[in-house]
């Protein structure tokens, strides 16, 4: 059996896992990222966390094939450099070179959303596809594009930012500066914003009552209210799905992937999200009269996608 190390570097936690050649995670370890810190210190912690995972797996480094790192920001996978990460404070950080001083194995780096998409592609919901796009609905809208088995990130490694394509130029402003990005309408954050707005406009609704009871509004609130028969809740869900379908249709019209995979907490809603979404997309796509259409599926690997994808980055280039 061959083993690979995958590291998921985040703003809050550094997670590392040992993954076997059948894409199963054998062991995991993690530590706090503790920002702000020097890049060198973060790299040392990544290496130590990885070594801890190797130990927990009952293995030694001699049994490890390679190390892969998924990081927020722009990762130059050809040269092994994190060119820029606003979140982590990296600027032209030669991460592969430094990682090799701690763990002397082939090492690869990639943007975290791309690594997670690659995980779903090799071992999760997009397995078996030639071309796939994976979209994660979280704080923002993350995305990764796989074409013919390779991660596509453009000439400057900054491509595949589907969350920052505009759906409505008159929409609310996005963190990127533009107005009405896909992310501004389809992230979990956006769903919470729409829910809050609808509550304020519908103070007689079940949603408003739920808010008065527990004071917390989440991405689940509108779905829960809808299940209790609340009209305002249903309207929020319908509006959210309408925007999501618009963004997804844009992606399908652009790439026509075999599989389009959506993930993130919102997808735990299951059929009440997925069925109307599929119906709307089927009505809107350019190829609606074609026998062959993109299959829309829910991500399977959850938070493990980043570790699994990172572990196999050596295959993605
Ligand atoms: Zn944007």
mmCIF file of C-alpha atoms and ligand atoms in Angstrom:
data_model
loop_
_atom_site.group_PDB
_atom_site.id
_atom_site.type_symbol
_atom_site.label_atom_id
_atom_site.label_comp_id
_atom_site.label_asym_id
_atom_site.label_seq_id
_atom_site.Cartn_x
_atom_site.Cartn_y
_atom_site.Cartn_z
ATOM 1 C CA UNK A 1 0.000 0.000 0.000
ATOM 2 C CA UNK A 2 1.208 3.515 -0.818
ATOM 3 C CA UNK A 3 0.596 6.481 1.493
ATOM 4 C CA UNK A 4 0.385 10.222 0.878
ATOM 5 C CA UNK A 5 0.236 13.261 3.167
ATOM 6 C CA UNK A 6 -2.469 15.880 2.554
ATOM 7 C CA UNK A 7 -2.421 19.209 4.395
ATOM 8 C CA UNK A 8 -5.410 21.566 4.580
ATOM 9 C CA UNK A 9 -4.069 24.955 5.640
ATOM 10 C CA UNK A 10 -6.805 27.272 6.907
ATOM 11 C CA UNK A 11 -7.026 30.595 8.685
ATOM 12 C CA UNK A 12 -8.095 28.873 11.921
ATOM 13 C CA UNK A 13 -6.661 25.330 11.767
ATOM 14 C CA UNK A 14 -3.878 23.380 10.114
ATOM 15 C CA UNK A 15 -5.175 19.883 9.350
ATOM 16 C CA UNK A 16 -3.022 17.053 8.060
ATOM 17 C CA UNK A 17 -3.936 13.516 7.095
ATOM 18 C CA UNK A 18 -2.294 10.354 5.842
ATOM 19 C CA UNK A 19 -4.268 8.992 2.900
ATOM 20 C CA UNK A 20 -3.759 5.559 1.373
ATOM 21 C CA UNK A 21 -3.723 4.765 -2.347
ATOM 22 C CA UNK A 22 -7.426 3.843 -2.190
ATOM 23 C CA UNK A 23 -8.188 7.439 -1.070
ATOM 24 C CA UNK A 24 -9.074 6.504 2.521
ATOM 25 C CA UNK A 25 -7.843 8.717 5.327
ATOM 26 C CA UNK A 26 -5.782 6.531 7.668
ATOM 27 C CA UNK A 27 -5.053 9.163 10.318
ATOM 28 C CA UNK A 28 -5.520 12.869 10.985
ATOM 29 C CA UNK A 29 -3.872 15.497 13.156
ATOM 30 C CA UNK A 30 -4.450 19.213 13.563
ATOM 31 C CA UNK A 31 -3.257 22.337 15.328
ATOM 32 C CA UNK A 32 -4.268 26.001 15.501
ATOM 33 C CA UNK A 33 -2.916 28.317 12.810
ATOM 34 C CA UNK A 34 -2.668 31.141 15.372
ATOM 35 C CA UNK A 35 -2.576 34.087 12.990
ATOM 36 C CA UNK A 36 -0.822 36.412 12.537
ATOM 37 C CA UNK A 37 2.454 34.484 12.336
ATOM 38 C CA UNK A 38 5.523 34.291 10.134
ATOM 39 C CA UNK A 39 5.237 32.014 7.098
ATOM 40 C CA UNK A 40 8.233 29.969 8.304
ATOM 41 C CA UNK A 41 6.516 29.175 11.616
ATOM 42 C CA UNK A 42 3.309 28.137 9.875
ATOM 43 C CA UNK A 43 5.319 25.881 7.558
ATOM 44 C CA UNK A 44 7.079 24.260 10.519
ATOM 45 C CA UNK A 45 3.720 23.609 12.193
ATOM 46 C CA UNK A 46 2.362 22.102 8.974
ATOM 47 C CA UNK A 47 5.347 19.722 8.894
ATOM 48 C CA UNK A 48 5.006 18.818 12.583
ATOM 49 C CA UNK A 49 1.260 18.183 12.216
ATOM 50 C CA UNK A 50 1.944 16.005 9.177
ATOM 51 C CA UNK A 51 4.581 14.016 11.092
ATOM 52 C CA UNK A 52 2.118 13.553 13.951
ATOM 53 C CA UNK A 53 -0.413 12.105 11.486
ATOM 54 C CA UNK A 54 2.257 9.737 10.129
ATOM 55 C CA UNK A 55 3.002 8.563 13.666
ATOM 56 C CA UNK A 56 -0.721 8.106 14.442
ATOM 57 C CA UNK A 57 -1.013 5.958 11.303
ATOM 58 C CA UNK A 58 1.719 3.698 12.684
ATOM 59 C CA UNK A 59 3.919 4.535 9.715
ATOM 60 C CA UNK A 60 7.361 6.016 9.179
ATOM 61 C CA UNK A 61 8.328 8.728 6.671
ATOM 62 C CA UNK A 62 10.014 6.122 4.474
ATOM 63 C CA UNK A 63 6.525 4.803 3.671
ATOM 64 C CA UNK A 64 5.223 8.219 2.499
ATOM 65 C CA UNK A 65 5.240 9.039 -1.245
ATOM 66 C CA UNK A 66 4.611 12.779 -1.234
ATOM 67 C CA UNK A 67 3.198 15.819 0.543
ATOM 68 C CA UNK A 68 0.462 18.115 -0.795
ATOM 69 C CA UNK A 69 -0.731 21.429 0.610
ATOM 70 C CA UNK A 70 -4.039 23.216 -0.020
ATOM 71 C CA UNK A 71 -3.853 26.906 0.921
ATOM 72 C CA UNK A 72 -6.124 29.945 0.736
ATOM 73 C CA UNK A 73 -4.980 32.448 -1.887
ATOM 74 C CA UNK A 74 -3.071 32.218 -5.147
ATOM 75 C CA UNK A 75 -0.815 29.166 -5.281
ATOM 76 C CA UNK A 76 1.673 28.894 -8.143
ATOM 77 C CA UNK A 77 1.611 25.112 -8.402
ATOM 78 C CA UNK A 78 4.329 25.036 -11.088
ATOM 79 C CA UNK A 79 6.952 26.800 -8.963
ATOM 80 C CA UNK A 80 5.685 25.726 -5.527
ATOM 81 C CA UNK A 81 5.042 29.273 -4.354
ATOM 82 C CA UNK A 82 2.089 30.795 -2.505
ATOM 83 C CA UNK A 83 2.157 34.077 -4.380
ATOM 84 C CA UNK A 84 -0.445 35.844 -2.301
ATOM 85 C CA UNK A 85 -2.765 35.020 0.554
ATOM 86 C CA UNK A 86 -4.549 37.948 2.123
ATOM 87 C CA UNK A 87 -5.938 35.660 4.817
ATOM 88 C CA UNK A 88 -2.578 34.224 5.927
ATOM 89 C CA UNK A 89 -0.393 37.247 5.121
ATOM 90 C CA UNK A 90 1.768 35.367 2.598
ATOM 91 C CA UNK A 91 3.577 37.119 -0.243
ATOM 92 C CA UNK A 92 5.744 35.021 -2.611
ATOM 93 C CA UNK A 93 6.259 32.345 0.001
ATOM 94 C CA UNK A 94 8.366 29.451 -1.346
ATOM 95 C CA UNK A 95 6.412 26.861 0.599
ATOM 96 C CA UNK A 96 7.495 23.738 -1.316
ATOM 97 C CA UNK A 97 11.192 24.531 -0.902
ATOM 98 C CA UNK A 98 10.750 25.160 2.811
ATOM 99 C CA UNK A 99 8.557 22.087 3.392
ATOM 100 C CA UNK A 100 11.326 19.945 1.860
ATOM 101 C CA UNK A 101 13.719 21.149 4.582
ATOM 102 C CA UNK A 102 11.374 19.515 7.123
ATOM 103 C CA UNK A 103 10.074 16.542 5.114
ATOM 104 C CA UNK A 104 12.297 15.518 2.238
ATOM 105 C CA UNK A 105 9.622 14.241 -0.163
ATOM 106 C CA UNK A 106 8.109 15.495 -3.423
ATOM 107 C CA UNK A 107 5.827 18.377 -2.396
ATOM 108 C CA UNK A 108 2.966 20.144 -4.173
ATOM 109 C CA UNK A 109 0.868 23.227 -3.414
ATOM 110 C CA UNK A 110 -2.518 24.301 -4.730
ATOM 111 C CA UNK A 111 -5.323 26.721 -3.866
ATOM 112 C CA UNK A 112 -7.555 25.143 -1.182
ATOM 113 C CA UNK A 113 -10.810 25.268 -3.168
ATOM 114 C CA UNK A 114 -9.029 23.634 -6.116
ATOM 115 C CA UNK A 115 -7.594 20.939 -3.831
ATOM 116 C CA UNK A 116 -11.042 20.206 -2.343
ATOM 117 C CA UNK A 117 -12.558 20.036 -5.838
ATOM 118 C CA UNK A 118 -9.814 17.616 -6.844
ATOM 119 C CA UNK A 119 -10.638 15.476 -3.784
ATOM 120 C CA UNK A 120 -14.278 15.189 -4.863
ATOM 121 C CA UNK A 121 -13.060 14.459 -8.397
ATOM 122 C CA UNK A 122 -10.775 11.564 -7.516
ATOM 123 C CA UNK A 123 -12.634 10.074 -4.562
ATOM 124 C CA UNK A 124 -16.033 11.706 -4.023
ATOM 125 C CA UNK A 125 -19.186 12.847 -5.799
ATOM 126 C CA UNK A 126 -17.422 13.785 -9.054
ATOM 127 C CA UNK A 127 -15.560 10.473 -9.342
ATOM 128 C CA UNK A 128 -15.610 9.019 -12.834
ATOM 129 C CA UNK A 129 -16.132 12.359 -14.598
ATOM 130 C CA UNK A 130 -13.734 13.661 -17.262
ATOM 131 C CA UNK A 131 -14.610 17.292 -16.598
ATOM 132 C CA UNK A 132 -16.068 18.513 -13.321
ATOM 133 C CA UNK A 133 -16.771 21.750 -11.495
ATOM 134 C CA UNK A 134 -17.147 21.759 -7.711
ATOM 135 C CA UNK A 135 -18.769 24.664 -5.919
ATOM 136 C CA UNK A 136 -18.792 25.104 -2.136
ATOM 137 C CA UNK A 137 -21.501 27.269 -0.578
ATOM 138 C CA UNK A 138 -19.954 28.519 2.652
ATOM 139 C CA UNK A 139 -18.934 31.906 4.040
ATOM 140 C CA UNK A 140 -18.215 32.659 0.393
ATOM 141 C CA UNK A 141 -18.645 30.611 -2.780
ATOM 142 C CA UNK A 142 -15.506 28.538 -3.418
ATOM 143 C CA UNK A 143 -14.945 26.687 -6.651
ATOM 144 C CA UNK A 144 -12.578 24.413 -8.503
ATOM 145 C CA UNK A 145 -12.543 23.411 -12.162
ATOM 146 C CA UNK A 146 -11.125 20.086 -13.356
ATOM 147 C CA UNK A 147 -10.687 19.621 -17.092
ATOM 148 C CA UNK A 148 -9.570 16.241 -18.420
ATOM 149 C CA UNK A 149 -8.250 15.215 -15.004
ATOM 150 C CA UNK A 150 -6.197 18.392 -14.453
ATOM 151 C CA UNK A 151 -6.960 21.337 -12.214
ATOM 152 C CA UNK A 152 -7.602 24.423 -14.341
ATOM 153 C CA UNK A 153 -6.396 27.670 -12.778
ATOM 154 C CA UNK A 154 -5.423 29.871 -15.716
ATOM 155 C CA UNK A 155 -2.017 31.230 -16.804
ATOM 156 C CA UNK A 156 -1.474 33.001 -13.468
ATOM 157 C CA UNK A 157 -2.998 30.364 -11.137
ATOM 158 C CA UNK A 158 -5.783 32.758 -10.072
ATOM 159 C CA UNK A 159 -8.530 31.326 -12.295
ATOM 160 C CA UNK A 160 -11.630 29.362 -11.404
ATOM 161 C CA UNK A 161 -13.133 32.037 -9.141
ATOM 162 C CA UNK A 162 -16.710 31.366 -10.141
ATOM 163 C CA UNK A 163 -17.975 33.043 -6.953
ATOM 164 C CA UNK A 164 -16.831 36.376 -8.371
ATOM 165 C CA UNK A 165 -18.754 36.272 -11.624
ATOM 166 C CA UNK A 166 -21.584 38.810 -11.582
ATOM 167 C CA UNK A 167 -25.233 37.787 -11.604
ATOM 168 C CA UNK A 168 -26.740 41.238 -11.024
ATOM 169 C CA UNK A 169 -24.634 44.400 -11.566
ATOM 170 C CA UNK A 170 -27.123 46.284 -9.371
ATOM 171 C CA UNK A 171 -26.799 43.792 -6.519
ATOM 172 C CA UNK A 172 -25.105 44.280 -3.145
ATOM 173 C CA UNK A 173 -21.354 44.908 -3.091
ATOM 174 C CA UNK A 174 -19.043 41.892 -2.759
ATOM 175 C CA UNK A 175 -15.808 41.651 -0.738
ATOM 176 C CA UNK A 176 -13.963 41.725 -4.101
ATOM 177 C CA UNK A 177 -15.324 45.199 -4.855
ATOM 178 C CA UNK A 178 -17.778 44.303 -7.630
ATOM 179 C CA UNK A 179 -21.524 44.402 -7.230
ATOM 180 C CA UNK A 180 -23.841 41.406 -7.402
ATOM 181 C CA UNK A 181 -21.324 38.551 -7.572
ATOM 182 C CA UNK A 182 -22.621 34.948 -7.496
ATOM 183 C CA UNK A 183 -21.123 34.789 -3.975
ATOM 184 C CA UNK A 184 -23.246 37.725 -2.792
ATOM 185 C CA UNK A 185 -26.405 35.744 -3.587
ATOM 186 C CA UNK A 186 -25.497 32.078 -3.121
ATOM 187 C CA UNK A 187 -23.135 31.792 -0.145
ATOM 188 C CA UNK A 188 -24.483 30.666 3.222
ATOM 189 C CA UNK A 189 -23.772 34.232 4.357
ATOM 190 C CA UNK A 190 -26.091 35.511 1.615
ATOM 191 C CA UNK A 191 -28.856 33.138 2.680
ATOM 192 C CA UNK A 192 -28.612 34.455 6.246
ATOM 193 C CA UNK A 193 -28.788 38.046 4.931
ATOM 194 C CA UNK A 194 -31.885 37.286 2.829
ATOM 195 C CA UNK A 195 -33.480 35.529 5.808
ATOM 196 C CA UNK A 196 -32.856 38.513 8.090
ATOM 197 C CA UNK A 197 -34.294 40.951 5.521
ATOM 198 C CA UNK A 198 -37.415 38.828 5.039
ATOM 199 C CA UNK A 199 -37.949 38.512 8.790
ATOM 200 C CA UNK A 200 -37.909 42.265 9.245
ATOM 201 C CA UNK A 201 -40.467 42.637 6.460
ATOM 202 C CA UNK A 202 -42.691 39.821 7.806
ATOM 203 C CA UNK A 203 -43.031 40.261 11.529
ATOM 204 C CA UNK A 204 -46.094 37.999 11.625
ATOM 205 C CA UNK A 205 -44.225 35.077 10.055
ATOM 206 C CA UNK A 206 -43.154 31.791 11.679
ATOM 207 C CA UNK A 207 -39.587 32.819 10.821
ATOM 208 C CA UNK A 208 -39.923 35.996 12.885
ATOM 209 C CA UNK A 209 -41.390 33.980 15.745
ATOM 210 C CA UNK A 210 -38.485 31.469 15.531
ATOM 211 C CA UNK A 211 -36.046 34.370 15.711
ATOM 212 C CA UNK A 212 -37.808 35.793 18.788
ATOM 213 C CA UNK A 213 -37.620 32.365 20.425
ATOM 214 C CA UNK A 214 -33.925 31.637 20.004
ATOM 215 C CA UNK A 215 -32.470 34.869 18.601
ATOM 216 C CA UNK A 216 -30.203 33.033 16.171
ATOM 217 C CA UNK A 217 -30.521 33.255 12.424
ATOM 218 C CA UNK A 218 -28.651 30.647 10.400
ATOM 219 C CA UNK A 219 -28.646 29.304 6.869
ATOM 220 C CA UNK A 220 -31.140 26.691 8.126
ATOM 221 C CA UNK A 221 -33.719 29.159 9.490
ATOM 222 C CA UNK A 222 -35.615 29.786 6.240
ATOM 223 C CA UNK A 223 -35.660 26.043 5.367
ATOM 224 C CA UNK A 224 -36.940 25.182 8.869
ATOM 225 C CA UNK A 225 -39.670 27.844 8.639
ATOM 226 C CA UNK A 226 -40.641 26.569 5.170
ATOM 227 C CA UNK A 227 -41.023 23.048 6.564
ATOM 228 C CA UNK A 228 -43.439 24.455 9.133
ATOM 229 C CA UNK A 229 -45.519 25.943 6.343
ATOM 230 C CA UNK A 230 -44.270 29.532 6.570
ATOM 231 C CA UNK A 231 -44.859 31.585 3.424
ATOM 232 C CA UNK A 232 -42.035 34.056 4.150
ATOM 233 C CA UNK A 233 -39.626 31.145 4.715
ATOM 234 C CA UNK A 234 -40.641 29.555 1.426
ATOM 235 C CA UNK A 235 -40.119 32.857 -0.401
ATOM 236 C CA UNK A 236 -36.577 33.174 0.949
ATOM 237 C CA UNK A 237 -35.748 29.596 -0.068
ATOM 238 C CA UNK A 238 -37.226 30.136 -3.549
ATOM 239 C CA UNK A 239 -35.263 33.370 -4.008
ATOM 240 C CA UNK A 240 -32.024 31.719 -2.856
ATOM 241 C CA UNK A 241 -32.505 28.755 -5.198
ATOM 242 C CA UNK A 242 -33.348 31.079 -8.103
ATOM 243 C CA UNK A 243 -29.994 32.857 -7.776
ATOM 244 C CA UNK A 244 -28.118 29.589 -7.205
ATOM 245 C CA UNK A 245 -29.691 28.112 -10.349
ATOM 246 C CA UNK A 246 -28.668 31.219 -12.307
ATOM 247 C CA UNK A 247 -25.017 30.918 -11.215
ATOM 248 C CA UNK A 248 -24.920 27.178 -11.808
ATOM 249 C CA UNK A 249 -26.498 27.541 -15.249
ATOM 250 C CA UNK A 250 -23.766 30.057 -16.149
ATOM 251 C CA UNK A 251 -21.146 27.491 -15.136
ATOM 252 C CA UNK A 252 -22.815 24.702 -17.118
ATOM 253 C CA UNK A 253 -23.209 26.902 -20.208
ATOM 254 C CA UNK A 254 -19.502 27.771 -19.977
ATOM 255 C CA UNK A 255 -17.950 24.378 -19.236
ATOM 256 C CA UNK A 256 -20.579 21.661 -19.853
ATOM 257 C CA UNK A 257 -18.879 19.419 -17.272
ATOM 258 C CA UNK A 258 -20.072 15.792 -16.905
ATOM 259 C CA UNK A 259 -20.626 16.504 -13.221
ATOM 260 C CA UNK A 260 -21.254 19.684 -11.278
ATOM 261 C CA UNK A 261 -20.851 19.079 -7.582
ATOM 262 C CA UNK A 262 -22.168 21.404 -4.865
ATOM 263 C CA UNK A 263 -21.065 21.247 -1.245
ATOM 264 C CA UNK A 264 -21.182 23.189 2.000
ATOM 265 C CA UNK A 265 -23.572 23.147 4.969
ATOM 266 C CA UNK A 266 -26.556 24.424 2.939
ATOM 267 C CA UNK A 267 -26.474 21.175 0.935
ATOM 268 C CA UNK A 268 -27.444 19.223 4.074
ATOM 269 C CA UNK A 269 -30.984 20.440 3.314
ATOM 270 C CA UNK A 270 -31.025 17.735 0.612
ATOM 271 C CA UNK A 271 -34.050 17.409 -1.681
ATOM 272 C CA UNK A 272 -35.837 20.667 -0.688
ATOM 273 C CA UNK A 273 -32.755 22.399 -2.129
ATOM 274 C CA UNK A 274 -31.652 19.977 -4.808
ATOM 275 C CA UNK A 275 -34.930 19.109 -6.541
ATOM 276 C CA UNK A 276 -36.143 22.663 -7.307
ATOM 277 C CA UNK A 277 -32.554 23.620 -8.183
ATOM 278 C CA UNK A 278 -32.275 20.828 -10.752
ATOM 279 C CA UNK A 279 -35.673 21.726 -12.172
ATOM 280 C CA UNK A 280 -34.754 25.401 -12.647
ATOM 281 C CA UNK A 281 -31.352 24.617 -14.153
ATOM 282 C CA UNK A 282 -32.920 22.087 -16.549
ATOM 283 C CA UNK A 283 -35.279 24.834 -17.790
ATOM 284 C CA UNK A 284 -32.508 27.384 -18.208
ATOM 285 C CA UNK A 285 -29.456 25.599 -19.625
ATOM 286 C CA UNK A 286 -28.508 26.206 -23.229
ATOM 287 C CA UNK A 287 -28.582 22.461 -23.877
ATOM 288 C CA UNK A 288 -32.070 21.876 -22.450
ATOM 289 C CA UNK A 289 -33.186 19.974 -25.535
ATOM 290 C CA UNK A 290 -30.095 17.778 -25.594
ATOM 291 C CA UNK A 291 -30.127 14.180 -24.387
ATOM 292 C CA UNK A 292 -26.840 14.742 -22.595
ATOM 293 C CA UNK A 293 -26.872 17.160 -19.693
ATOM 294 C CA UNK A 294 -24.613 17.902 -16.768
ATOM 295 C CA UNK A 295 -25.437 15.901 -13.669
ATOM 296 C CA UNK A 296 -25.775 18.014 -10.501
ATOM 297 C CA UNK A 297 -24.721 16.150 -7.348
ATOM 298 C CA UNK A 298 -24.076 16.894 -3.665
ATOM 299 C CA UNK A 299 -20.449 16.686 -2.457
ATOM 300 C CA UNK A 300 -19.633 13.516 -0.490
ATOM 301 C CA UNK A 301 -16.368 14.128 1.315
ATOM 302 C CA UNK A 302 -17.295 17.147 3.452
ATOM 303 C CA UNK A 303 -14.303 18.662 5.246
ATOM 304 C CA UNK A 304 -12.098 15.717 4.235
ATOM 305 C CA UNK A 305 -12.135 16.762 0.559
ATOM 306 C CA UNK A 306 -9.304 19.240 1.153
ATOM 307 C CA UNK A 307 -6.985 16.672 2.766
ATOM 308 C CA UNK A 308 -7.710 13.942 0.204
ATOM 309 C CA UNK A 309 -7.349 16.307 -2.750
ATOM 310 C CA UNK A 310 -4.118 17.796 -1.391
ATOM 311 C CA UNK A 311 -2.645 14.322 -0.813
ATOM 312 C CA UNK A 312 -2.955 13.486 -4.504
ATOM 313 C CA UNK A 313 -1.902 16.838 -6.013
ATOM 314 C CA UNK A 314 1.047 15.014 -7.540
ATOM 315 C CA UNK A 315 -1.415 13.419 -9.982
ATOM 316 C CA UNK A 316 -3.182 16.674 -10.857
ATOM 317 C CA UNK A 317 -0.357 18.372 -12.804
HETATM 318 ZN ZN1 LIG B 1 -16.965 39.204 -5.857
#
